Amino acid sequence: MVDSDLKDLFRDVLTDEPPITASIQEDLARGRARRTRRRQRRLTVTGAALAAAGTTALLVPALVDDDPVPAASDEVWPYSTSASSDVASVVPQFGGPMPSSADAGPESDATADPLERVVWAAVRSALPADLSPTEPGFAVQGLGEGYGLSFTAVRGEAVFTVDVVVQAAPPELGVFRPCTEPAQTPDAVDLWSACSQGWDDEDRWRVVGHAGDVTGVAVAEGGSAAVTVVWSTLIDHRPSDQKDLAGTFSPEEANAIAEAAWRAGSRYDADELVVGTGPGWDVDAVRRDFQGIEAILEAAAGPVEELSADTSRDHVAATYATQAGNVTVTMWASSERYYAGLCWILTACEQWPGSIDYFAALDDSAPSMGSTAVAIGRQLQVAIDTTGTNGFVDFVMPITAALGMTSAQE
Amino acid sequence: MPAIDEAAYGEYVAARRRALLRTAYLLTGDWHAAEDLVQETLTKLYVSWRRVLRRDDLDGYARKTMLHAYIDSTRRPWRREHAVDVVPDGGGSGDPADGSDPRARHRLLTALAAVPAGQRAVLVLRFWEDLSVEQVAGLLGCSAGTVKSQSARGLDKLRDLLGTNEFALVEEG
């Protein structure tokens, strides 16, 4: 008997297979219900955390003051950067020979971008000795304007993904302050835990912390380069209720990876660290898109009347009355910062827990649970608020599909 | 923000439910339990849909989710299965490959049920899903060596229960 025979045995076992009676609508309903329960749990936990931190608010004026930005001198990076010199010593010189490695990855891939190979070699050198990347690193698409690497890591019992993005440093450092300025999102106030931020002894802005239960983030910005390291246990074998970041990276280890990637990236000029097109912002083009949206709404729900339109430097928004109710569509330019935007994957929206400009385009209005936001290419982010409708018409898919096609044609 | 891309999710579920259900049945040996397992898997998939899409490995995530939901379920006392030393013959033809004989199927299922959950998962992934040792190791979060040893033990167990004729030549390299 060979393998195929064993497969035949399995097939025989399945011969009394019943017809499938479950409906997709039931699957959707279960998924929505689970998602709602998780949200409610998060809100409860966050509320309790904020209540417990009530007295702490006095000690953390950034949460309540009108001017929350403390003086730079008040925020000293608590971690040592001395260990980075060890990391730097193994970072290959730009243009120099790549370190030999039997493992597959961008550094051994002749087709990979040279900078990508340098960054990967640096990151690999900074990984803890007992951690093994189970997949070759590869360029991450859609993660801001820069170079991205992504791999899955196994360390003991923990299985987690690691993204490392190297970008040009932002014009203004110290803007991203998740430890003291939590982002408000539709899910909750994203108060980071195990969070530290500050200026290190090389005048770089540094951040390390846990953005929720399953995501860790480390940031290093200064000179020409900015690095964001994101590690997540979301795709892990443990039950979702038991997932956390235990056994992944300590803050020091995450900092070392950010440090290594930063040192690799900082050997390049800022211009060399920009990949892809700039965010761009052509109000006229966006207005043209809106005319298309009006037609889409009309096709979906009959006659449409534009109730209001708002075109500003930062965003374009319009509210339409349809026979199914009112729909508001808002568009704004994607940020080039990996951590800043709400939506950071293409043609869908993965909510970034540290988003700092999510509601900038929505005039700081309260987040609506009925809003759906998507990223359209690297250029545009769109929020579609259908809370004023009767819920019987799907406006989101036709709009995003049309905009996605437009973006793809550009 | 209620919406994931439910249309895409629906398409995926429609395309993959049957395959998931079959794998779940081989793991659990019971169609109702298999349906429960698939439902749990699809619910978790919905919750994580956007992140999983980003990884562009829907099947891998679904498999992993199902696998660990299954292993978790076997740890619950009311679902724990008890190993048997001898598979009841039931007076059938004795040829487990004869799919027309429900008694033979019962015998096979009983034998599979006697294989510990982790080993059974390895056997199903390796010989039904046709995954490589490395792929199974990635799903289970263990080494390739562990997969090989678990597979070999699972096959040994089946040989013990069903006789060496059927399984004599199956080896896990």
Coordinates of C-alpha atoms in Angstrom, one line a residue:
Chain A
M1 CA 0.0 0.0 0.0
V2 CA 1.3 3.5 -0.9
D3 CA 0.3 7.0 0.0
S4 CA -2.4 7.1 -2.6
D5 CA -4.0 4.0 -1.1
L6 CA -4.3 5.7 2.2
K7 CA -5.9 8.6 0.5
D8 CA -8.3 6.2 -1.0
L9 CA -9.2 4.9 2.4
F10 CA -9.9 8.4 3.6
R11 CA -12.0 9.0 0.5
D12 CA -14.0 5.8 1.3
V13 CA -14.6 7.1 4.7
L14 CA -16.2 10.1 3.2
T15 CA -18.6 8.3 1.0
D16 CA -21.6 8.9 3.2
E17 CA -21.0 12.6 3.1
P18 CA -24.2 14.5 3.7
P19 CA -25.3 17.4 1.5
I20 CA -24.3 20.9 2.7
T21 CA -27.2 22.6 4.2
A22 CA -25.5 25.5 6.0
S23 CA -26.0 28.9 4.4
I24 CA -23.4 31.6 3.9
Q25 CA -25.8 34.1 5.6
E26 CA -25.6 32.0 8.7
D27 CA -21.8 32.1 8.6
L28 CA -21.9 35.9 8.1
A29 CA -24.3 36.3 11.0
R30 CA -22.1 34.2 13.3
G31 CA -19.0 36.2 12.2
R32 CA -20.7 39.5 12.8
A33 CA -21.9 38.4 16.2
R34 CA -18.4 37.2 17.2
R35 CA -16.9 40.4 16.1
T36 CA -19.4 42.5 18.0
R37 CA -18.8 40.5 21.2
R38 CA -15.1 41.0 20.8
R39 CA -15.6 44.7 20.3
Q40 CA -17.8 44.9 23.4
R41 CA -15.2 43.1 25.4
R42 CA -12.5 45.4 24.2
L43 CA -14.6 48.4 25.1
T44 CA -15.2 47.0 28.5
V45 CA -11.6 46.2 29.1
T46 CA -10.5 49.6 27.8
G47 CA -13.1 51.4 29.9
A48 CA -11.9 49.6 33.0
A49 CA -8.3 50.4 32.1
L50 CA -9.1 54.1 31.7
A51 CA -11.1 54.1 34.9
A52 CA -8.2 52.5 36.7
A53 CA -5.9 55.1 35.1
G54 CA -8.1 57.9 36.4
T55 CA -5.6 59.0 38.9
T56 CA -2.9 58.4 36.5
A57 CA -4.4 61.1 34.2
L58 CA -3.1 63.6 36.7
L59 CA 0.3 62.2 36.1
V60 CA -0.1 61.9 32.3
P61 CA -1.4 65.4 31.3
A62 CA -0.9 64.5 27.7
L63 CA -4.2 62.6 27.9
V64 CA -6.3 65.6 29.0
D65 CA -4.4 68.8 28.4
D66 CA -5.2 71.1 25.5
D67 CA -1.5 71.1 24.6
P68 CA -0.5 67.6 25.2
V69 CA 3.0 67.7 23.6
P70 CA 5.5 67.7 26.4
A71 CA 8.9 69.3 25.9
A72 CA 11.3 67.0 24.2
S73 CA 13.6 67.1 27.1
D74 CA 10.9 65.6 29.2
E75 CA 10.8 62.5 27.1
V76 CA 14.0 60.6 27.4
W77 CA 14.1 57.2 25.8
P78 CA 14.4 54.8 28.7
Y79 CA 16.3 52.0 26.9
S80 CA 20.0 51.9 26.2
T81 CA 21.2 52.2 22.7
S82 CA 24.6 51.0 23.4
A83 CA 23.7 47.4 22.3
S84 CA 23.1 48.8 18.9
S85 CA 26.8 49.1 18.2
D86 CA 27.0 45.3 18.2
V87 CA 24.2 45.2 15.7
A88 CA 25.7 47.9 13.6
S89 CA 29.0 45.9 13.3
V90 CA 27.3 43.2 11.4
V91 CA 25.3 45.4 9.0
P92 CA 26.9 45.1 5.6
Q93 CA 28.3 48.2 4.1
F94 CA 26.3 49.7 1.3
G95 CA 27.6 48.2 -1.9
G96 CA 29.7 45.7 0.0
P97 CA 29.4 41.9 -0.2
M98 CA 26.4 40.3 1.3
P99 CA 26.8 38.1 4.2
S100 CA 26.7 34.5 3.2
S101 CA 23.7 32.6 4.2
A102 CA 22.2 29.2 3.3
D103 CA 18.8 30.5 4.0
A104 CA 16.6 31.9 1.3
G105 CA 15.7 35.5 1.6
P106 CA 16.1 38.8 0.0
E107 CA 19.8 39.0 0.8
S108 CA 20.4 35.9 -1.3
D109 CA 18.0 36.9 -3.9
A110 CA 19.8 38.4 -6.8
T111 CA 16.6 40.0 -8.0
A112 CA 15.9 41.8 -4.8
D113 CA 16.6 45.5 -4.4
P114 CA 20.1 46.1 -3.0
L115 CA 18.6 48.1 -0.1
E116 CA 16.1 45.4 0.6
R117 CA 19.0 42.9 0.9
V118 CA 20.9 45.1 3.2
V119 CA 17.9 45.7 5.4
W120 CA 17.1 42.0 5.6
A121 CA 20.7 41.1 6.4
A122 CA 20.6 43.7 9.2
V123 CA 17.3 42.5 10.5
R124 CA 18.4 38.8 10.4
S125 CA 21.5 39.7 12.3
A126 CA 19.5 41.3 15.1
L127 CA 17.0 38.4 15.5
P128 CA 17.3 36.6 18.8
A129 CA 19.4 33.4 18.5
D130 CA 16.5 31.1 19.4
L131 CA 14.2 32.6 16.8
S132 CA 13.9 31.2 13.3
P133 CA 12.1 32.9 10.4
T134 CA 10.0 30.2 8.8
E135 CA 9.6 32.1 5.6
P136 CA 12.0 34.1 3.5
G137 CA 11.5 37.8 3.9
F138 CA 9.7 39.5 1.1
A139 CA 8.8 42.9 0.0
V140 CA 5.6 44.1 1.6
Q141 CA 3.2 45.8 -0.7
G142 CA 1.1 48.7 0.4
L143 CA 2.8 49.4 3.7
G144 CA 3.4 53.1 3.2
E145 CA 6.1 54.5 0.9
G146 CA 9.2 52.6 1.8
Y147 CA 10.8 49.2 1.8
G148 CA 9.1 46.5 3.6
L149 CA 10.1 43.0 4.7
S150 CA 7.8 40.4 6.2
F151 CA 8.3 37.0 7.6
T152 CA 6.8 34.5 10.0
A153 CA 8.9 33.6 13.1
V154 CA 8.8 30.6 15.4
R155 CA 10.2 31.0 18.8
G156 CA 9.5 28.3 21.3
E157 CA 5.7 27.9 21.3
A158 CA 5.1 31.3 19.8
V159 CA 4.4 31.7 16.1
F160 CA 4.2 35.3 14.9
T161 CA 4.6 37.5 12.0
V162 CA 7.1 40.3 11.7
D163 CA 6.9 43.3 9.4
V164 CA 9.8 45.7 9.1
V165 CA 9.3 48.9 7.1
V166 CA 12.1 51.3 6.3
Q167 CA 11.0 54.8 5.1
A168 CA 12.5 58.2 4.7
A169 CA 12.4 60.0 8.1
P170 CA 9.3 62.3 8.4
P171 CA 9.9 66.1 8.3
E172 CA 8.9 66.4 11.9
L173 CA 10.0 63.9 14.4
G174 CA 8.2 63.0 17.6
V175 CA 4.7 63.2 16.1
F176 CA 3.8 59.6 16.7
R177 CA 3.1 59.4 20.5
P178 CA 0.9 56.3 21.1
C179 CA 1.9 56.1 24.7
T180 CA 0.5 59.5 25.6
E181 CA -1.9 60.2 22.8
P182 CA -4.0 57.2 22.1
A183 CA -5.9 57.1 18.9
Q184 CA -9.6 57.1 19.0
T185 CA -11.0 54.4 16.7
P186 CA -14.4 52.9 16.0
D187 CA -13.4 49.9 18.2
A188 CA -12.2 51.7 21.2
V189 CA -9.6 54.1 22.5
D190 CA -6.4 52.4 21.6
L191 CA -4.4 52.8 24.8
W192 CA -1.1 51.1 24.3
S193 CA 0.4 49.0 27.0
A194 CA 4.0 48.3 27.9
C195 CA 4.6 51.5 26.0
S196 CA 7.7 53.7 26.0
Q197 CA 8.5 56.7 23.9
G198 CA 11.2 59.4 23.9
W199 CA 14.3 60.8 22.4
D200 CA 17.4 58.6 22.5
D201 CA 20.9 59.7 22.8
E202 CA 21.3 60.0 19.0
D203 CA 18.3 62.4 18.9
R204 CA 16.1 59.8 17.3
W205 CA 12.4 59.5 18.2
R206 CA 11.8 56.0 19.6
V207 CA 8.6 54.1 20.4
V208 CA 8.1 50.6 21.6
G209 CA 4.9 49.1 23.0
H210 CA 1.9 46.8 22.6
A211 CA -0.9 48.0 20.4
G212 CA -3.6 45.7 21.7
D213 CA -3.3 42.1 22.7
V214 CA -1.6 40.6 19.7
T215 CA 0.4 43.4 18.1
G216 CA 3.8 44.9 19.2
V217 CA 5.4 47.9 17.6
A218 CA 8.8 49.5 17.7
V219 CA 9.7 52.7 15.9
A220 CA 13.0 54.5 15.3
E221 CA 13.0 57.8 13.4
G222 CA 15.9 60.2 12.8
G223 CA 18.5 61.2 10.3
S224 CA 17.4 60.1 6.9
A225 CA 15.5 57.0 7.9
A226 CA 12.4 55.9 9.8
V227 CA 11.8 52.3 10.8
T228 CA 8.6 50.6 12.0
V229 CA 8.7 47.1 13.3
V230 CA 5.4 45.4 13.8
W231 CA 5.1 41.9 15.2
S232 CA 1.8 40.0 15.7
T233 CA 0.5 36.7 17.0
L234 CA -2.8 37.0 15.3
I235 CA -1.9 34.1 13.0
D236 CA -1.0 31.8 15.8
H237 CA -2.2 28.3 16.8
R238 CA -3.5 29.4 20.2
P239 CA -7.2 30.2 20.6
S240 CA -8.0 33.8 19.9
D241 CA -9.1 34.3 23.5
Q242 CA -5.7 33.3 24.8
K243 CA -3.4 35.1 22.4
D244 CA -0.9 37.5 23.7
L245 CA 2.6 38.6 22.9
A246 CA 4.3 36.3 25.5
G247 CA 7.3 34.6 24.1
T248 CA 7.7 36.9 21.1
F249 CA 9.9 39.9 21.5
S250 CA 11.0 41.7 24.6
P251 CA 11.1 45.5 24.2
E252 CA 14.9 45.3 24.0
E253 CA 14.8 42.7 21.3
A254 CA 12.3 44.7 19.2
N255 CA 14.4 47.8 19.7
A256 CA 17.4 45.9 18.5
I257 CA 15.6 45.0 15.3
A258 CA 14.4 48.5 14.8
E259 CA 18.0 49.7 15.5
A260 CA 19.5 47.4 13.0
A261 CA 17.1 48.2 10.3
W262 CA 17.5 51.9 11.0
R263 CA 21.3 51.7 10.7
A264 CA 20.9 49.9 7.4
G265 CA 18.5 52.4 6.1
S266 CA 20.3 55.5 7.4
R267 CA 23.2 54.7 5.1
Y268 CA 20.9 55.9 2.3
D269 CA 19.7 59.4 1.5
A270 CA 16.1 60.0 2.4
D271 CA 15.2 60.2 -1.3
E272 CA 16.5 56.7 -1.9
L273 CA 14.2 55.4 0.8
V274 CA 11.0 56.5 -1.0
V275 CA 9.4 53.8 -3.0
G276 CA 6.3 54.4 -5.1
T277 CA 4.4 57.5 -5.8
G278 CA 3.8 60.3 -3.3
P279 CA 0.5 60.6 -1.6
G280 CA -0.6 63.2 -4.1
W281 CA -3.8 65.2 -3.7
D282 CA -5.7 66.3 -6.7
V283 CA -9.0 67.8 -5.6
D284 CA -10.3 68.1 -9.1
A285 CA -9.6 64.4 -9.8
V286 CA -11.4 63.5 -6.5
R287 CA -14.3 65.6 -7.5
R288 CA -14.5 63.7 -10.7
D289 CA -14.6 60.5 -8.8
F290 CA -17.5 61.9 -6.8
Q291 CA -19.5 62.3 -10.0
G292 CA -18.9 58.6 -10.6
I293 CA -20.1 57.8 -7.1
E294 CA -23.3 59.7 -7.6
A295 CA -24.0 57.5 -10.6
I296 CA -23.2 54.4 -8.6
L297 CA -25.6 55.4 -5.8
E298 CA -28.2 56.1 -8.4
A299 CA -27.8 52.6 -9.9
A300 CA -28.0 51.0 -6.5
A301 CA -30.9 52.9 -5.0
G302 CA -32.7 55.1 -7.6
P303 CA -32.7 58.8 -7.8
V304 CA -30.0 60.6 -5.8
E305 CA -29.9 64.2 -4.5
E306 CA -26.7 65.8 -3.2
L307 CA -27.5 67.3 0.1
S308 CA -24.2 68.8 0.9
A309 CA -20.6 68.9 -0.4
D310 CA -17.5 69.9 1.3
T311 CA -14.2 70.4 -0.5
S312 CA -11.2 71.4 1.5
R313 CA -7.5 71.2 1.2
D314 CA -7.5 68.0 3.4
H315 CA -10.6 66.1 2.2
V316 CA -13.6 66.0 0.0
A317 CA -17.0 64.9 1.4
A318 CA -20.5 64.8 0.2
T319 CA -23.8 63.6 1.6
Y320 CA -26.5 62.2 -0.7
A321 CA -30.1 61.5 -0.2
T322 CA -31.1 58.2 -1.7
Q323 CA -34.3 56.2 -1.6
A324 CA -32.6 53.9 0.9
G325 CA -31.5 56.8 3.1
N326 CA -28.6 59.2 3.4
V327 CA -25.1 58.2 2.5
T328 CA -22.0 60.2 3.3
V329 CA -18.8 59.6 1.4
T330 CA -15.5 61.2 2.5
M331 CA -12.1 60.9 0.7
W332 CA -8.8 62.0 1.9
A333 CA -5.2 61.4 0.9
S334 CA -3.3 58.5 2.3
S335 CA -0.5 59.4 4.6
E336 CA 2.9 58.2 3.5
R337 CA 3.6 57.2 7.1
Y338 CA 3.2 53.6 7.7
Y339 CA 1.7 54.1 11.2
A340 CA -0.4 57.1 10.5
G341 CA -3.1 56.0 8.1
L342 CA -6.3 54.3 9.1
C343 CA -6.1 51.8 6.2
W344 CA -2.9 50.3 5.3
I345 CA -3.7 47.4 3.0
L346 CA -4.9 47.9 -0.5
T347 CA -8.6 47.8 -1.5
A348 CA -9.5 46.9 2.1
C349 CA -8.9 48.5 5.4
E350 CA -6.9 47.1 8.2
Q351 CA -7.3 49.5 11.0
W352 CA -3.9 50.5 12.3
P353 CA -4.1 50.8 16.1
G354 CA -1.9 53.9 16.3
S355 CA -3.6 55.8 13.5
I356 CA -3.1 59.5 14.1
D357 CA -4.9 60.9 11.2
Y358 CA -8.0 58.7 10.9
F359 CA -10.5 61.3 11.9
A360 CA -8.6 64.3 10.6
A361 CA -10.5 64.2 7.4
L362 CA -13.8 63.6 9.3
D363 CA -13.5 66.9 11.2
D364 CA -12.8 65.0 14.4
S365 CA -16.4 63.9 14.6
A366 CA -17.3 60.9 16.7
P367 CA -16.5 57.7 14.9
S368 CA -19.5 56.0 13.5
M369 CA -20.0 52.3 13.8
G370 CA -21.8 52.4 10.5
S371 CA -18.8 53.8 8.6
T372 CA -16.7 51.6 6.4
A373 CA -13.3 52.8 5.4
V374 CA -11.1 51.5 2.7
A375 CA -7.8 52.3 1.1
I376 CA -7.8 52.8 -2.6
G377 CA -4.3 52.1 -3.9
R378 CA -1.6 54.0 -2.1
Q379 CA -3.3 57.3 -2.9
L380 CA -6.6 57.5 -1.3
Q381 CA -8.6 56.6 1.7
V382 CA -12.4 56.6 1.7
A383 CA -15.0 56.4 4.4
I384 CA -18.5 55.5 3.6
D385 CA -21.1 56.2 6.2
T386 CA -24.3 54.3 5.7
T387 CA -25.8 54.6 9.1
G388 CA -28.6 56.8 7.7
T389 CA -29.8 54.1 5.3
N390 CA -32.2 51.3 5.8
G391 CA -29.5 48.8 5.4
F392 CA -31.1 47.0 2.5
V393 CA -28.8 48.4 -0.1
D394 CA -25.1 47.7 -0.4
F395 CA -23.4 50.9 -1.2
V396 CA -19.9 50.0 -0.1
M397 CA -19.0 47.4 -2.5
P398 CA -20.0 49.2 -5.7
I399 CA -18.2 52.4 -4.6
T400 CA -15.0 50.7 -3.6
A401 CA -15.0 48.5 -6.6
A402 CA -15.4 51.5 -8.9
L403 CA -12.7 53.5 -7.1
G404 CA -10.4 50.5 -7.0
M405 CA -10.7 50.1 -10.8
T406 CA -10.1 53.8 -11.3
S407 CA -7.0 53.6 -9.1
A408 CA -5.7 50.5 -10.9
Q409 CA -6.0 52.3 -14.2
E410 CA -3.9 55.3 -13.0
Chain B
M1 CA -17.2 49.7 10.9
P2 CA -19.3 46.7 10.3
A3 CA -18.0 45.6 7.0
I4 CA -15.4 43.3 6.0
D5 CA -15.5 42.4 2.4
E6 CA -18.4 40.1 2.9
A7 CA -18.8 39.3 -0.7
A8 CA -15.3 38.0 -0.9
Y9 CA -15.8 36.1 2.3
G10 CA -18.9 34.6 1.0
E11 CA -17.2 33.5 -2.2
Y12 CA -14.4 31.9 -0.2
V13 CA -16.8 30.1 2.1
A14 CA -18.9 28.8 -0.9
A15 CA -15.8 27.6 -2.6
R16 CA -14.1 25.9 0.4
R17 CA -16.8 24.8 2.8
R18 CA -17.0 21.3 1.4
A19 CA -13.2 20.7 1.5
L20 CA -13.1 22.1 5.0
L21 CA -16.0 19.8 6.0
R22 CA -14.3 16.7 4.6
T23 CA -11.1 17.5 6.5
A24 CA -13.0 18.2 9.6
Y25 CA -14.9 14.9 9.3
L26 CA -11.6 13.0 8.9
L27 CA -10.4 14.7 12.1
T28 CA -13.5 14.2 14.2
G29 CA -15.2 11.1 12.7
D30 CA -18.6 12.7 13.1
W31 CA -20.5 14.9 10.6
H32 CA -22.1 17.0 13.3
A33 CA -18.8 17.6 15.1
A34 CA -17.3 18.3 11.7
E35 CA -19.9 20.9 10.9
D36 CA -19.3 22.5 14.4
L37 CA -15.6 22.6 13.6
V38 CA -16.2 24.2 10.2
Q39 CA -18.5 26.8 11.7
E40 CA -16.0 27.7 14.4
T41 CA -13.3 28.0 11.7
L42 CA -15.4 30.2 9.5
T43 CA -16.4 32.4 12.4
K44 CA -12.8 33.0 13.3
L45 CA -11.9 33.5 9.7
Y46 CA -14.6 36.2 9.5
V47 CA -13.2 38.0 12.5
S48 CA -9.7 38.0 11.1
W49 CA -10.6 38.3 7.5
R50 CA -8.9 41.6 6.7
R51 CA -5.6 40.6 8.3
V52 CA -5.7 37.2 6.8
L53 CA -6.3 38.7 3.3
R54 CA -3.2 40.7 3.7
R55 CA -1.2 37.5 4.2
D56 CA -2.7 36.1 1.1
D57 CA -2.9 32.6 2.6
L58 CA -6.5 32.0 3.3
D59 CA -6.3 28.3 3.0
G60 CA -3.3 28.1 5.3
Y61 CA -5.1 30.3 7.9
A62 CA -8.3 28.2 7.7
R63 CA -6.4 25.0 8.0
K64 CA -4.5 26.2 11.0
T65 CA -7.6 27.6 12.7
M66 CA -9.5 24.3 12.1
L67 CA -6.6 22.3 13.3
H68 CA -6.2 24.1 16.6
A69 CA -9.9 24.3 17.1
Y70 CA -10.0 20.6 16.7
I71 CA -7.1 19.9 19.0
D72 CA -8.7 22.3 21.6
S73 CA -11.9 20.4 21.3
T74 CA -10.3 17.1 22.1
R75 CA -8.9 18.5 25.3
R76 CA -12.4 19.1 26.6
P77 CA -13.5 16.3 28.8
W78 CA -16.9 15.9 27.2
R79 CA -15.4 15.5 23.8
R80 CA -12.4 13.4 24.7
E81 CA -12.2 10.2 22.8
H82 CA -11.0 7.0 24.3
A83 CA -8.5 4.9 22.5
V84 CA -9.4 1.3 21.7
D85 CA -7.0 -1.6 21.5
V86 CA -9.0 -3.6 19.0
V87 CA -11.2 -2.4 16.3
P88 CA -14.5 -4.3 16.2
D89 CA -14.8 -6.1 12.9
G90 CA -18.5 -6.1 12.8
G91 CA -18.7 -8.9 10.4
G92 CA -18.0 -6.9 7.3
S93 CA -15.9 -7.7 4.3
G94 CA -12.8 -6.9 6.1
D95 CA -11.6 -4.7 3.2
P96 CA -11.5 -1.1 4.5
A97 CA -11.1 0.2 1.0
D98 CA -14.5 -1.1 0.1
G99 CA -16.4 2.1 0.3
S100 CA -19.7 0.4 -0.4
D101 CA -19.6 -1.4 3.0
P102 CA -20.7 0.8 5.8
R103 CA -19.3 -1.6 8.3
A104 CA -15.9 -1.2 6.7
R105 CA -16.2 2.5 7.0
H106 CA -17.2 2.2 10.6
R107 CA -14.1 0.0 11.1
L108 CA -11.9 2.6 9.5
L109 CA -13.5 5.4 11.5
T110 CA -13.1 3.5 14.7
A111 CA -9.4 3.0 13.9
L112 CA -8.9 6.6 13.2
A113 CA -10.7 7.6 16.4
A114 CA -8.2 5.5 18.3
V115 CA -5.3 7.5 16.9
P116 CA -4.3 10.4 19.2
A117 CA -5.6 13.7 18.0
G118 CA -2.2 15.2 17.1
Q119 CA -1.2 12.1 15.2
R120 CA -4.5 11.9 13.4
A121 CA -4.2 15.6 12.4
V122 CA -0.7 14.9 10.9
L123 CA -2.1 11.9 9.0
V124 CA -5.0 13.8 7.6
L125 CA -2.8 16.7 6.6
R126 CA -0.1 14.6 5.1
F127 CA -2.1 12.0 3.3
W128 CA -5.5 13.6 2.6
E129 CA -4.5 17.3 2.2
D130 CA -1.2 16.2 0.5
L131 CA 0.8 18.7 2.5
S132 CA 4.5 18.4 2.8
V133 CA 6.2 17.6 6.1
E134 CA 7.4 21.2 6.2
Q135 CA 4.0 22.6 5.6
V136 CA 2.5 20.5 8.3
A137 CA 5.2 21.6 10.7
G138 CA 4.4 25.2 9.9
L139 CA 0.8 24.6 10.6
L140 CA 1.4 22.8 13.9
G141 CA 4.2 25.1 14.9
C142 CA 6.6 22.2 15.5
S143 CA 9.7 20.8 13.8
A144 CA 9.7 18.6 10.7
G145 CA 11.1 15.8 12.9
T146 CA 8.1 16.0 15.1
V147 CA 5.8 15.7 12.2
K148 CA 7.6 12.7 10.9
S149 CA 7.6 10.9 14.2
Q150 CA 3.9 11.7 14.9
S151 CA 3.1 10.5 11.4
A152 CA 5.0 7.2 11.9
R153 CA 3.3 6.6 15.2
G154 CA -0.1 7.3 13.8
L155 CA 0.6 4.8 10.9
D156 CA 1.8 2.3 13.4
K157 CA -1.4 2.7 15.4
L158 CA -3.5 2.1 12.3
R159 CA -1.4 -1.0 11.4
D160 CA -2.0 -2.3 14.9
L161 CA -5.7 -1.8 14.6
L162 CA -6.4 -2.7 11.0
G163 CA -3.6 -5.2 10.3
T164 CA -0.4 -4.9 8.5
N165 CA -1.6 -5.8 5.1
E166 CA -3.3 -2.5 4.4
F167 CA -0.5 -0.3 5.8
A168 CA 2.6 -2.3 5.4
L169 CA 4.2 -0.1 2.8
V170 CA 3.3 3.4 4.1
E171 CA 6.4 5.0 5.5
E172 CA 7.0 8.5 6.6
G173 CA 10.4 9.5 5.4

